[in-house]
mmCIF file of C-alpha atoms and ligand atoms in Angstrom:
data_model
loop_
_atom_site.group_PDB
_atom_site.id
_atom_site.type_symbol
_atom_site.label_atom_id
_atom_site.label_comp_id
_atom_site.label_asym_id
_atom_site.label_seq_id
_atom_site.Cartn_x
_atom_site.Cartn_y
_atom_site.Cartn_z
ATOM 1 C CA UNK A 880 -22.892 -1.816 16.850
ATOM 2 C CA UNK A 881 -21.291 1.980 17.806
ATOM 3 C CA UNK A 882 -18.371 2.266 15.479
ATOM 4 C CA UNK A 883 -15.895 5.400 15.318
ATOM 5 C CA UNK A 884 -14.438 5.599 12.178
ATOM 6 C CA UNK A 885 -10.601 7.109 12.321
ATOM 7 C CA UNK A 886 -9.099 8.803 8.881
ATOM 8 C CA UNK A 887 -12.071 8.791 6.979
ATOM 9 C CA UNK A 888 -12.466 10.764 3.671
ATOM 10 C CA UNK A 889 -15.482 11.579 2.045
ATOM 11 C CA UNK A 890 -15.002 8.431 -0.299
ATOM 12 C CA UNK A 891 -15.168 6.418 2.492
ATOM 13 C CA UNK A 892 -18.362 8.060 3.788
ATOM 14 C CA UNK A 893 -20.296 7.604 0.834
ATOM 15 C CA UNK A 894 -19.168 3.609 -0.058
ATOM 16 C CA UNK A 895 -19.939 3.164 2.860
ATOM 17 C CA UNK A 896 -23.041 4.713 3.545
ATOM 18 C CA UNK A 897 -24.271 3.077 0.420
ATOM 19 C CA UNK A 898 -23.541 -0.261 2.224
ATOM 20 C CA UNK A 899 -24.463 0.206 5.818
ATOM 21 C CA UNK A 900 -28.414 0.321 4.802
ATOM 22 C CA UNK A 901 -27.902 -3.516 5.117
ATOM 23 C CA UNK A 902 -26.171 -3.125 8.611
ATOM 24 C CA UNK A 903 -27.562 -1.874 12.126
ATOM 25 C CA UNK A 904 -24.619 -0.273 12.322
ATOM 26 C CA UNK A 905 -24.117 3.326 14.168
ATOM 27 C CA UNK A 906 -21.124 4.747 12.571
ATOM 28 C CA UNK A 907 -19.112 8.047 13.434
ATOM 29 C CA UNK A 908 -16.913 9.319 10.727
ATOM 30 C CA UNK A 909 -13.827 11.248 11.818
ATOM 31 C CA UNK A 910 -11.869 12.472 9.442
ATOM 32 C CA UNK A 911 -8.392 13.465 12.430
ATOM 33 C CA UNK A 912 -6.138 10.100 12.093
ATOM 34 C CA UNK A 913 -5.754 7.921 15.018
ATOM 35 C CA UNK A 914 -4.035 8.588 18.234
ATOM 36 C CA UNK A 915 -3.499 9.009 21.859
ATOM 37 C CA UNK A 916 -5.435 12.306 21.742
ATOM 38 C CA UNK A 917 -8.388 11.256 18.806
ATOM 39 C CA UNK A 918 -9.199 8.050 20.472
ATOM 40 C CA UNK A 919 -10.850 10.100 23.104
ATOM 41 C CA UNK A 920 -13.618 10.690 20.211
ATOM 42 C CA UNK A 921 -14.629 7.122 20.221
ATOM 43 C CA UNK A 922 -15.622 7.669 23.703
ATOM 44 C CA UNK A 923 -18.888 5.545 23.975
ATOM 45 C CA UNK A 924 -18.053 3.497 21.126
ATOM 46 C CA UNK A 925 -17.527 -0.299 21.295
ATOM 47 C CA UNK A 926 -15.172 -0.798 18.171
ATOM 48 C CA UNK A 927 -12.946 1.399 15.925
ATOM 49 C CA UNK A 928 -12.157 1.297 12.200
ATOM 50 C CA UNK A 929 -9.153 2.481 11.376
ATOM 51 C CA UNK A 930 -6.619 2.860 7.593
ATOM 52 C CA UNK A 931 -2.956 2.243 6.812
ATOM 53 C CA UNK A 932 -1.372 5.179 8.640
ATOM 54 C CA UNK A 933 -3.122 5.081 11.591
ATOM 55 C CA UNK A 934 -0.441 3.508 14.208
ATOM 56 C CA UNK A 935 -1.640 1.163 16.809
ATOM 57 C CA UNK A 936 0.691 1.111 19.393
ATOM 58 C CA UNK A 937 0.538 -0.404 22.815
ATOM 59 C CA UNK A 938 0.084 3.151 24.438
ATOM 60 C CA UNK A 939 -3.682 3.144 22.256
ATOM 61 C CA UNK A 940 -4.167 -0.368 22.202
ATOM 62 C CA UNK A 941 -4.423 0.074 26.559
ATOM 63 C CA UNK A 942 -6.506 3.057 26.705
ATOM 64 C CA UNK A 943 -8.756 1.135 24.094
ATOM 65 C CA UNK A 944 -9.014 -1.301 26.846
ATOM 66 C CA UNK A 945 -9.647 1.104 29.639
ATOM 67 C CA UNK A 946 -12.294 2.612 27.697
ATOM 68 C CA UNK A 947 -14.140 -0.946 26.844
ATOM 69 C CA UNK A 948 -13.467 -1.197 23.156
ATOM 70 C CA UNK A 949 -12.518 -4.927 21.722
ATOM 71 C CA UNK A 950 -12.604 -4.446 18.397
ATOM 72 C CA UNK A 951 -10.142 -2.782 15.176
ATOM 73 C CA UNK A 952 -11.230 -2.917 12.251
ATOM 74 C CA UNK A 953 -8.670 -2.305 9.378
ATOM 75 C CA UNK A 954 -10.185 -0.833 6.206
ATOM 76 C CA UNK A 955 -7.189 -2.243 4.549
ATOM 77 C CA UNK A 956 -4.960 -5.312 3.792
ATOM 78 C CA UNK A 957 -1.687 -4.736 5.293
ATOM 79 C CA UNK A 958 -1.577 -4.481 9.312
ATOM 80 C CA UNK A 959 2.183 -3.842 10.290
ATOM 81 C CA UNK A 960 0.550 -0.628 11.583
ATOM 82 C CA UNK A 961 -0.427 -2.395 14.772
ATOM 83 C CA UNK A 962 1.275 -4.033 17.311
ATOM 84 C CA UNK A 963 -0.656 -7.499 17.677
ATOM 85 C CA UNK A 964 1.353 -8.785 20.584
ATOM 86 C CA UNK A 965 -0.151 -5.941 22.601
ATOM 87 C CA UNK A 966 -3.834 -6.080 21.237
ATOM 88 C CA UNK A 967 -3.741 -9.662 21.929
ATOM 89 C CA UNK A 968 -2.392 -9.033 25.845
ATOM 90 C CA UNK A 969 -5.341 -6.296 25.816
ATOM 91 C CA UNK A 970 -7.708 -8.601 24.508
ATOM 92 C CA UNK A 971 -8.630 -6.847 21.468
ATOM 93 C CA UNK A 972 -9.604 -8.342 18.663
ATOM 94 C CA UNK A 973 -8.398 -7.796 14.952
ATOM 95 C CA UNK A 974 -9.705 -7.912 11.582
ATOM 96 C CA UNK A 975 -8.878 -6.367 7.878
ATOM 97 C CA UNK A 976 -10.442 -6.167 4.630
ATOM 98 C CA UNK A 977 -7.871 -8.892 2.847
ATOM 99 C CA UNK A 978 -7.909 -8.725 -0.577
ATOM 100 C CA UNK A 979 -10.598 -6.010 -1.715
ATOM 101 C CA UNK A 980 -9.025 -5.587 -5.482
ATOM 102 C CA UNK A 981 -5.799 -6.781 -5.969
ATOM 103 C CA UNK A 982 -6.455 -5.806 -9.742
ATOM 104 C CA UNK A 983 -6.507 -1.961 -8.921
ATOM 105 C CA UNK A 984 -3.308 -1.816 -6.967
ATOM 106 C CA UNK A 985 -1.613 -4.233 -9.993
ATOM 107 C CA UNK A 986 -3.463 -2.182 -12.484
ATOM 108 C CA UNK A 987 -1.499 1.375 -11.104
ATOM 109 C CA UNK A 988 2.245 -1.024 -10.624
ATOM 110 C CA UNK A 989 1.243 -0.876 -14.479
ATOM 111 C CA UNK A 990 0.278 2.485 -14.805
ATOM 112 C CA UNK A 991 3.204 3.758 -12.880
ATOM 113 C CA UNK A 992 5.203 1.433 -15.259
ATOM 114 C CA UNK A 993 4.075 3.059 -18.401
ATOM 115 C CA UNK A 994 3.980 6.430 -17.495
ATOM 116 C CA UNK A 995 7.336 6.406 -16.615
ATOM 117 C CA UNK A 996 8.794 4.003 -19.519
ATOM 118 C CA UNK A 997 6.982 6.277 -21.804
ATOM 119 C CA UNK A 998 7.259 9.714 -20.205
ATOM 120 C CA UNK A 999 3.389 10.642 -20.209
ATOM 121 C CA UNK A 1000 3.668 12.661 -17.351
ATOM 122 C CA UNK A 1001 6.129 15.023 -19.386
ATOM 123 C CA UNK A 1002 4.046 14.328 -22.691
ATOM 124 C CA UNK A 1003 0.678 15.770 -21.115
ATOM 125 C CA UNK A 1004 2.329 19.316 -19.543
ATOM 126 C CA UNK A 1005 3.819 20.175 -22.629
ATOM 127 C CA UNK A 1006 1.246 19.274 -24.385
ATOM 128 C CA UNK A 1007 -1.105 21.983 -22.532
ATOM 129 C CA UNK A 1008 1.754 24.686 -23.366
ATOM 130 C CA UNK A 1009 1.103 24.037 -26.978
ATOM 131 C CA UNK A 1010 4.401 22.396 -27.036
ATOM 132 C CA UNK A 1011 4.629 19.426 -29.234
ATOM 133 C CA UNK A 1012 8.041 18.705 -29.793
ATOM 134 C CA UNK A 1013 9.074 15.062 -28.878
ATOM 135 C CA UNK A 1014 12.712 16.168 -27.835
ATOM 136 C CA UNK A 1015 13.552 13.688 -24.674
ATOM 137 C CA UNK A 1016 10.137 11.865 -25.106
ATOM 138 C CA UNK A 1017 11.827 8.297 -26.420
ATOM 139 C CA UNK A 1018 10.592 5.824 -24.203
ATOM 140 C CA UNK A 1019 11.395 2.224 -24.236
ATOM 141 C CA UNK A 1020 9.145 -0.595 -24.809
ATOM 142 C CA UNK A 1021 7.151 -2.589 -22.106
ATOM 143 C CA UNK A 1022 7.308 -5.994 -24.157
ATOM 144 C CA UNK A 1023 9.619 -8.613 -24.136
ATOM 145 C CA UNK A 1024 11.295 -7.255 -21.001
ATOM 146 C CA UNK A 1025 12.163 -9.181 -18.064
ATOM 147 C CA UNK A 1026 9.882 -8.324 -14.910
ATOM 148 C CA UNK A 1027 10.588 -9.239 -11.398
ATOM 149 C CA UNK A 1028 8.003 -9.407 -9.006
ATOM 150 C CA UNK A 1029 8.858 -10.306 -5.138
ATOM 151 C CA UNK A 1030 5.599 -11.284 -3.286
ATOM 152 C CA UNK A 1031 3.139 -13.430 -5.461
ATOM 153 C CA UNK A 1032 0.085 -13.357 -3.381
ATOM 154 C CA UNK A 1033 -2.896 -11.593 -4.415
ATOM 155 C CA UNK A 1034 -1.748 -8.342 -6.151
ATOM 156 C CA UNK A 1035 1.286 -9.788 -7.056
ATOM 157 C CA UNK A 1036 -0.843 -12.447 -9.044
ATOM 158 C CA UNK A 1037 -2.675 -10.006 -10.453
ATOM 159 C CA UNK A 1038 0.264 -8.304 -11.728
ATOM 160 C CA UNK A 1039 2.149 -11.471 -13.485
ATOM 161 C CA UNK A 1040 -0.899 -11.540 -15.546
ATOM 162 C CA UNK A 1041 -0.843 -7.785 -16.331
ATOM 163 C CA UNK A 1042 2.932 -8.788 -17.292
ATOM 164 C CA UNK A 1043 2.523 -11.529 -19.069
ATOM 165 C CA UNK A 1044 -0.953 -10.000 -21.600
ATOM 166 C CA UNK A 1045 1.867 -7.313 -22.384
ATOM 167 C CA UNK A 1046 4.676 -10.264 -23.681
ATOM 168 C CA UNK A 1047 6.896 -10.043 -20.588
ATOM 169 C CA UNK A 1048 9.455 -12.514 -19.312
ATOM 170 C CA UNK A 1049 7.626 -13.141 -15.540
ATOM 171 C CA UNK A 1050 10.480 -14.101 -13.156
ATOM 172 C CA UNK A 1051 9.391 -14.113 -9.095
ATOM 173 C CA UNK A 1052 10.361 -14.519 -5.637
ATOM 174 C CA UNK A 1053 8.588 -15.363 -2.631
ATOM 175 C CA UNK A 1054 8.916 -17.170 0.218
ATOM 176 C CA UNK A 1055 5.821 -19.096 -1.257
ATOM 177 C CA UNK A 1056 5.615 -20.684 -4.591
ATOM 178 C CA UNK A 1057 2.125 -20.101 -6.453
ATOM 179 C CA UNK A 1058 1.378 -23.665 -9.282
ATOM 180 C CA UNK A 1059 -0.654 -21.097 -10.640
ATOM 181 C CA UNK A 1060 1.855 -18.824 -11.606
ATOM 182 C CA UNK A 1061 3.718 -21.351 -12.887
ATOM 183 C CA UNK A 1062 1.715 -21.910 -15.530
ATOM 184 C CA UNK A 1063 1.016 -19.077 -16.347
ATOM 185 C CA UNK A 1064 4.905 -19.125 -16.876
ATOM 186 C CA UNK A 1065 6.143 -17.491 -14.090
ATOM 187 C CA UNK A 1066 9.522 -18.848 -12.953
ATOM 188 C CA UNK A 1067 10.458 -18.540 -9.746
ATOM 189 C CA UNK A 1068 14.124 -18.119 -8.816
ATOM 190 C CA UNK A 1069 15.945 -17.118 -5.764
ATOM 191 C CA UNK A 1070 15.627 -12.921 -4.695
ATOM 192 C CA UNK A 1071 19.392 -12.134 -5.963
ATOM 193 C CA UNK A 1072 18.454 -13.592 -9.209
ATOM 194 C CA UNK A 1073 15.657 -11.902 -9.547
ATOM 195 C CA UNK A 1074 16.929 -8.776 -8.755
ATOM 196 C CA UNK A 1075 20.043 -8.986 -11.332
ATOM 197 C CA UNK A 1076 17.845 -10.500 -14.183
ATOM 198 C CA UNK A 1077 14.809 -7.803 -14.414
ATOM 199 C CA UNK A 1078 14.585 -4.859 -16.282
ATOM 200 C CA UNK A 1079 11.575 -3.689 -14.384
ATOM 201 C CA UNK A 1080 11.059 -4.871 -10.562
ATOM 202 C CA UNK A 1081 7.854 -4.403 -8.782
ATOM 203 C CA UNK A 1082 7.377 -5.197 -5.122
ATOM 204 C CA UNK A 1083 4.419 -6.609 -3.572
ATOM 205 C CA UNK A 1084 5.362 -8.503 -0.404
ATOM 206 C CA UNK A 1085 3.702 -7.047 2.596
ATOM 207 C CA UNK A 1086 6.194 -4.847 5.442
ATOM 208 C CA UNK A 1087 7.392 -7.119 8.176
ATOM 209 C CA UNK A 1088 10.955 -7.367 9.966
ATOM 210 C CA UNK A 1089 12.553 -9.297 7.524
ATOM 211 C CA UNK A 1090 11.273 -7.380 4.555
ATOM 212 C CA UNK A 1091 11.884 -3.820 5.322
ATOM 213 C CA UNK A 1092 14.254 -2.036 3.552
ATOM 214 C CA UNK A 1093 14.478 -4.873 1.057
ATOM 215 C CA UNK A 1094 16.023 -2.908 -1.255
ATOM 216 C CA UNK A 1095 19.003 -1.479 0.735
ATOM 217 C CA UNK A 1096 22.615 -0.942 -0.709
ATOM 218 C CA UNK A 1097 23.291 -4.676 -0.891
ATOM 219 C CA UNK A 1098 20.536 -5.481 -3.072
ATOM 220 C CA UNK A 1099 20.845 -2.713 -5.242
ATOM 221 C CA UNK A 1100 23.937 -3.231 -6.238
ATOM 222 C CA UNK A 1101 22.739 -6.573 -7.551
ATOM 223 C CA UNK A 1102 20.470 -4.908 -9.944
ATOM 224 C CA UNK A 1103 20.949 -3.856 -13.622
ATOM 225 C CA UNK A 1104 22.166 -0.455 -14.678
ATOM 226 C CA UNK A 1105 18.998 1.905 -15.902
ATOM 227 C CA UNK A 1106 16.667 -0.798 -13.715
ATOM 228 C CA UNK A 1107 12.843 -0.041 -12.642
ATOM 229 C CA UNK A 1108 11.321 -0.072 -9.992
ATOM 230 C CA UNK A 1109 8.451 0.107 -8.630
ATOM 231 C CA UNK A 1110 6.802 -0.041 -4.982
ATOM 232 C CA UNK A 1111 2.817 0.273 -4.299
ATOM 233 C CA UNK A 1112 3.821 -2.313 -1.428
ATOM 234 C CA UNK A 1113 4.966 -0.271 1.812
ATOM 235 C CA UNK A 1114 7.221 2.314 1.559
ATOM 236 C CA UNK A 1115 10.017 0.933 4.185
ATOM 237 C CA UNK A 1116 10.267 -2.041 1.796
ATOM 238 C CA UNK A 1117 13.232 0.336 0.416
ATOM 239 C CA UNK A 1118 15.894 2.588 2.031
ATOM 240 C CA UNK A 1119 14.951 5.452 0.178
ATOM 241 C CA UNK A 1120 18.298 7.467 1.031
ATOM 242 C CA UNK A 1121 20.074 4.519 -0.523
ATOM 243 C CA UNK A 1122 17.474 4.561 -3.539
ATOM 244 C CA UNK A 1123 18.162 8.790 -3.890
ATOM 245 C CA UNK A 1124 22.042 7.464 -3.764
ATOM 246 C CA UNK A 1125 20.592 5.086 -6.903
ATOM 247 C CA UNK A 1126 18.779 7.600 -8.442
ATOM 248 C CA UNK A 1127 22.019 10.188 -8.817
ATOM 249 C CA UNK A 1128 24.338 7.327 -10.182
ATOM 250 C CA UNK A 1129 22.009 6.612 -12.895
ATOM 251 C CA UNK A 1130 21.750 2.918 -11.326
ATOM 252 C CA UNK A 1131 18.084 3.046 -11.071
ATOM 253 C CA UNK A 1132 16.160 4.195 -14.912
ATOM 254 C CA UNK A 1133 13.187 4.983 -13.070
ATOM 255 C CA UNK A 1134 11.195 4.683 -9.982
ATOM 256 C CA UNK A 1135 7.863 4.832 -9.527
ATOM 257 C CA UNK A 1136 6.508 4.744 -5.959
ATOM 258 C CA UNK A 1137 2.793 4.664 -4.474
ATOM 259 C CA UNK A 1138 4.043 4.485 -1.065
ATOM 260 C CA UNK A 1139 7.034 5.715 1.016
ATOM 261 C CA UNK A 1140 8.723 5.414 4.085
ATOM 262 C CA UNK A 1141 7.628 8.731 5.998
ATOM 263 C CA UNK A 1142 3.745 9.467 4.035
ATOM 264 C CA UNK A 1143 1.745 8.875 7.407
ATOM 265 C CA UNK A 1144 3.089 12.580 7.891
ATOM 266 C CA UNK A 1145 2.816 13.641 4.157
ATOM 267 C CA UNK A 1146 -0.042 11.691 2.731
ATOM 268 C CA UNK A 1147 -4.026 11.553 2.605
ATOM 269 C CA UNK A 1148 -3.911 15.607 3.806
ATOM 270 C CA UNK A 1149 -3.477 18.921 1.241
ATOM 271 C CA UNK A 1150 -0.447 20.262 1.839
ATOM 272 C CA UNK A 1151 0.250 22.786 -1.085
ATOM 273 C CA UNK A 1152 -0.080 25.886 1.394
ATOM 274 C CA UNK A 1153 2.127 24.418 3.502
ATOM 275 C CA UNK A 1154 6.122 24.574 3.928
ATOM 276 C CA UNK A 1155 7.606 20.522 2.911
ATOM 277 C CA UNK A 1156 9.908 19.672 5.568
ATOM 278 C CA UNK A 1157 10.548 15.970 4.600
ATOM 279 C CA UNK A 1158 13.768 16.594 2.562
ATOM 280 C CA UNK A 1159 13.434 13.043 1.287
ATOM 281 C CA UNK A 1160 10.523 12.968 -0.628
ATOM 282 C CA UNK A 1161 11.349 16.454 -1.860
ATOM 283 C CA UNK A 1162 14.894 15.097 -3.582
ATOM 284 C CA UNK A 1163 12.750 12.265 -5.119
ATOM 285 C CA UNK A 1164 10.881 14.968 -6.009
ATOM 286 C CA UNK A 1165 13.612 16.947 -8.413
ATOM 287 C CA UNK A 1166 13.937 13.852 -10.301
ATOM 288 C CA UNK A 1167 12.611 13.679 -13.549
ATOM 289 C CA UNK A 1168 12.170 9.940 -13.834
ATOM 290 C CA UNK A 1169 10.829 9.310 -10.207
ATOM 291 C CA UNK A 1170 6.467 9.492 -10.464
ATOM 292 C CA UNK A 1171 5.074 9.303 -6.802
ATOM 293 C CA UNK A 1172 1.536 9.302 -6.324
ATOM 294 C CA UNK A 1173 0.160 9.480 -2.924
ATOM 295 C CA UNK A 1174 -1.010 5.956 -1.520
ATOM 296 C CA UNK A 1175 -4.166 5.991 -4.161
ATOM 297 C CA UNK A 1176 -3.193 2.563 -5.993
ATOM 298 C CA UNK A 1177 -6.301 1.319 -4.083
ATOM 299 C CA UNK A 1178 -8.687 3.768 -4.484
ATOM 300 C CA UNK A 1179 -11.196 2.689 -7.387
ATOM 301 C CA UNK A 1180 -14.848 2.157 -7.069
ATOM 302 C CA UNK A 1181 -14.865 -1.091 -6.945
ATOM 303 C CA UNK A 1182 -11.803 -1.491 -4.168
ATOM 304 C CA UNK A 1183 -13.945 1.260 -2.216
ATOM 305 C CA UNK A 1184 -17.112 -1.323 -2.237
ATOM 306 C CA UNK A 1185 -15.515 -4.545 -1.333
ATOM 307 C CA UNK A 1186 -13.472 -2.494 1.251
ATOM 308 C CA UNK A 1187 -17.095 -1.050 2.962
ATOM 309 C CA UNK A 1188 -19.121 -4.892 2.666
ATOM 310 C CA UNK A 1189 -16.264 -6.789 4.058
ATOM 311 C CA UNK A 1190 -15.672 -4.052 7.258
ATOM 312 C CA UNK A 1191 -19.383 -4.299 7.764
ATOM 313 C CA UNK A 1192 -19.490 -7.657 7.166
ATOM 314 C CA UNK A 1193 -16.196 -8.604 9.813
ATOM 315 C CA UNK A 1194 -17.948 -5.960 11.965
ATOM 316 C CA UNK A 1195 -21.355 -7.755 11.961
ATOM 317 C CA UNK A 1196 -19.683 -11.381 12.405
ATOM 318 C CA UNK A 1197 -18.012 -9.751 15.338
ATOM 319 C CA UNK A 1198 -21.173 -8.526 17.259
ATOM 320 C CA UNK A 1199 -23.343 -11.863 16.298
ATOM 321 C CA UNK A 1200 -20.142 -13.908 17.757
ATOM 322 C CA UNK A 1201 -19.743 -16.066 14.661
ATOM 323 C CA UNK A 1202 -15.667 -16.906 13.975
ATOM 324 C CA UNK A 1203 -14.105 -14.313 12.422
ATOM 325 C CA UNK A 1204 -13.063 -14.843 8.473
ATOM 326 C CA UNK A 1205 -10.745 -11.752 8.331
ATOM 327 C CA UNK A 1206 -9.421 -11.894 11.524
ATOM 328 C CA UNK A 1207 -5.664 -11.456 12.233
ATOM 329 C CA UNK A 1208 -4.142 -13.407 15.000
ATOM 330 C CA UNK A 1209 -0.624 -12.355 16.785
ATOM 331 C CA UNK A 1210 1.662 -15.310 15.983
ATOM 332 C CA UNK A 1211 4.754 -15.370 18.458
HETATM 333 P P1 NAD B 373 -1.002 -10.995 -0.157
HETATM 334 O O1 NAD B 373 -0.622 -11.153 1.559
HETATM 335 O O2 NAD B 373 -1.588 -11.950 -0.832
HETATM 336 O O3 NAD B 373 0.581 -11.475 -0.634
HETATM 337 C C1 NAD B 373 1.379 -11.649 -0.194
HETATM 338 C C2 NAD B 373 2.512 -11.894 -0.415
HETATM 339 O O4 NAD B 373 4.147 -11.819 0.000
HETATM 340 C C3 NAD B 373 2.360 -13.525 -0.408
HETATM 341 O O5 NAD B 373 2.364 -14.127 -1.169
HETATM 342 C C4 NAD B 373 3.398 -14.046 0.705
HETATM 343 O O6 NAD B 373 3.775 -15.207 0.854
HETATM 344 C C5 NAD B 373 4.714 -12.894 0.116
HETATM 345 N N1 NAD B 373 5.707 -12.692 1.313
HETATM 346 C C6 NAD B 373 5.528 -12.691 2.821
HETATM 347 N N2 NAD B 373 6.875 -12.497 3.285
HETATM 348 C C7 NAD B 373 8.076 -12.445 1.737
HETATM 349 C C8 NAD B 373 9.303 -12.026 1.996
HETATM 350 N N3 NAD B 373 9.890 -11.633 2.887
HETATM 351 N N4 NAD B 373 9.709 -12.076 0.451
HETATM 352 C C9 NAD B 373 9.050 -12.285 -0.193
HETATM 353 N N5 NAD B 373 7.506 -12.478 0.063
HETATM 354 C C10 NAD B 373 6.698 -13.208 0.905
HETATM 355 O O7 NAD B 373 -1.043 -9.476 0.151
HETATM 356 P P2 NAD B 373 -1.775 -8.824 -1.093
HETATM 357 O O8 NAD B 373 -3.228 -7.972 -1.037
HETATM 358 O O9 NAD B 373 -0.700 -8.947 -2.240
HETATM 359 O O10 NAD B 373 -1.252 -7.259 -1.008
HETATM 360 C C11 NAD B 373 0.079 -7.236 -0.663
HETATM 361 C C12 NAD B 373 0.990 -5.822 0.010
HETATM 362 O O11 NAD B 373 0.707 -4.414 -0.775
HETATM 363 C C13 NAD B 373 0.129 -5.550 0.895
HETATM 364 O O12 NAD B 373 1.151 -6.256 2.415
HETATM 365 C C14 NAD B 373 -0.347 -4.217 0.943
HETATM 366 O O13 NAD B 373 1.418 -3.436 1.874
HETATM 367 C C15 NAD B 373 0.048 -3.432 -0.092
HETATM 368 N N6 NAD B 373 -1.068 -2.293 -0.771
HETATM 369 C C16 NAD B 373 -1.002 -2.145 -1.349
HETATM 370 C C17 NAD B 373 -2.008 -0.982 -1.102
HETATM 371 C C18 NAD B 373 -2.066 0.179 -1.806
HETATM 372 O O14 NAD B 373 -2.988 1.193 -2.009
HETATM 373 N N7 NAD B 373 -0.751 0.785 -2.535
HETATM 374 C C19 NAD B 373 -3.702 -1.589 -1.071
HETATM 375 C C20 NAD B 373 -3.055 -3.264 -0.767
HETATM 376 C C21 NAD B 373 -2.152 -3.536 -0.041
#
């Protein structure tokens, strides 16, 4: 099968080239993001393969169906960027990589917590300038703290295990409670209680109409003063304007984000020679207690290998008309 890969980077090409030898697929690696114009590069291909910030709306799906493209293989777990209703209307199948390395994302969430709580981002710069002063570097222990986890799916569960290892009390909210987590000692509570009792809150639920702006003025008001907020899930879980207000009023003690509401215009590109026009991310970057990474939580060798092998298997199943293990279906 001929597949056009959009939004690829050198690391995608490397990991797919290592795995594709076992398959008969022909891949066109494209660096451009998918949009109505770039879709024409997929002419002559039977499938496209996209990543988190390739928004696939109805106009794209209509054009895809006119071009005879019948499959979208997502190289990611989240699928909020795809209009599944229109995909189903145009007979286009969507497959994804449901879990490539939940530990990669959970460990990154913890890296954000540890960096911010011990100020190693500041210490790194200081020491490089021969400044060995400890003034202003006082941190906080993670041991003994209460951590609230919103969403105990694959990533949330990996996160809970790490938090338990650090000696934290772990509270969780999920629409479906997990027995394994209860055995581990995770206590499920309603969301307002998780938010009000936690010193650190880490978001691991998907972005859906229900979870959009889950962190908003009202939910922020429930939290403890000085709360640490971590988001490695999807940017729009957080109402950025309200979070900026909460940072200014010191309600939020530190914020670690790997995802940002408007990230599709910014992330995965080198903009170092550009003028940053996004006022909100610019404001976030002025806070000493905010750490932003550019959607890199997934980026480990192990996760890339898993993304490549699962995606290629998804494509193979489609080509061989086998039942699709990782199909994402529209639910009315
Ligand atoms: P998952 O499907 O295994 O788990 C999601 C969990 O969220 C489920 O247990 C589900 O019941 C729960 N949930 C659904 N709606 C909820 C709600 N309203 N409130 C609370 N919980 C709710 O997904 P996962 O693999 O753990 O991934 C979680 C999210 O992480 C993905 O949706 C994706 O957006 C994000 N992600 C980010 C990166 C990154 O690099 N930063 C990488 C992979 C995934």
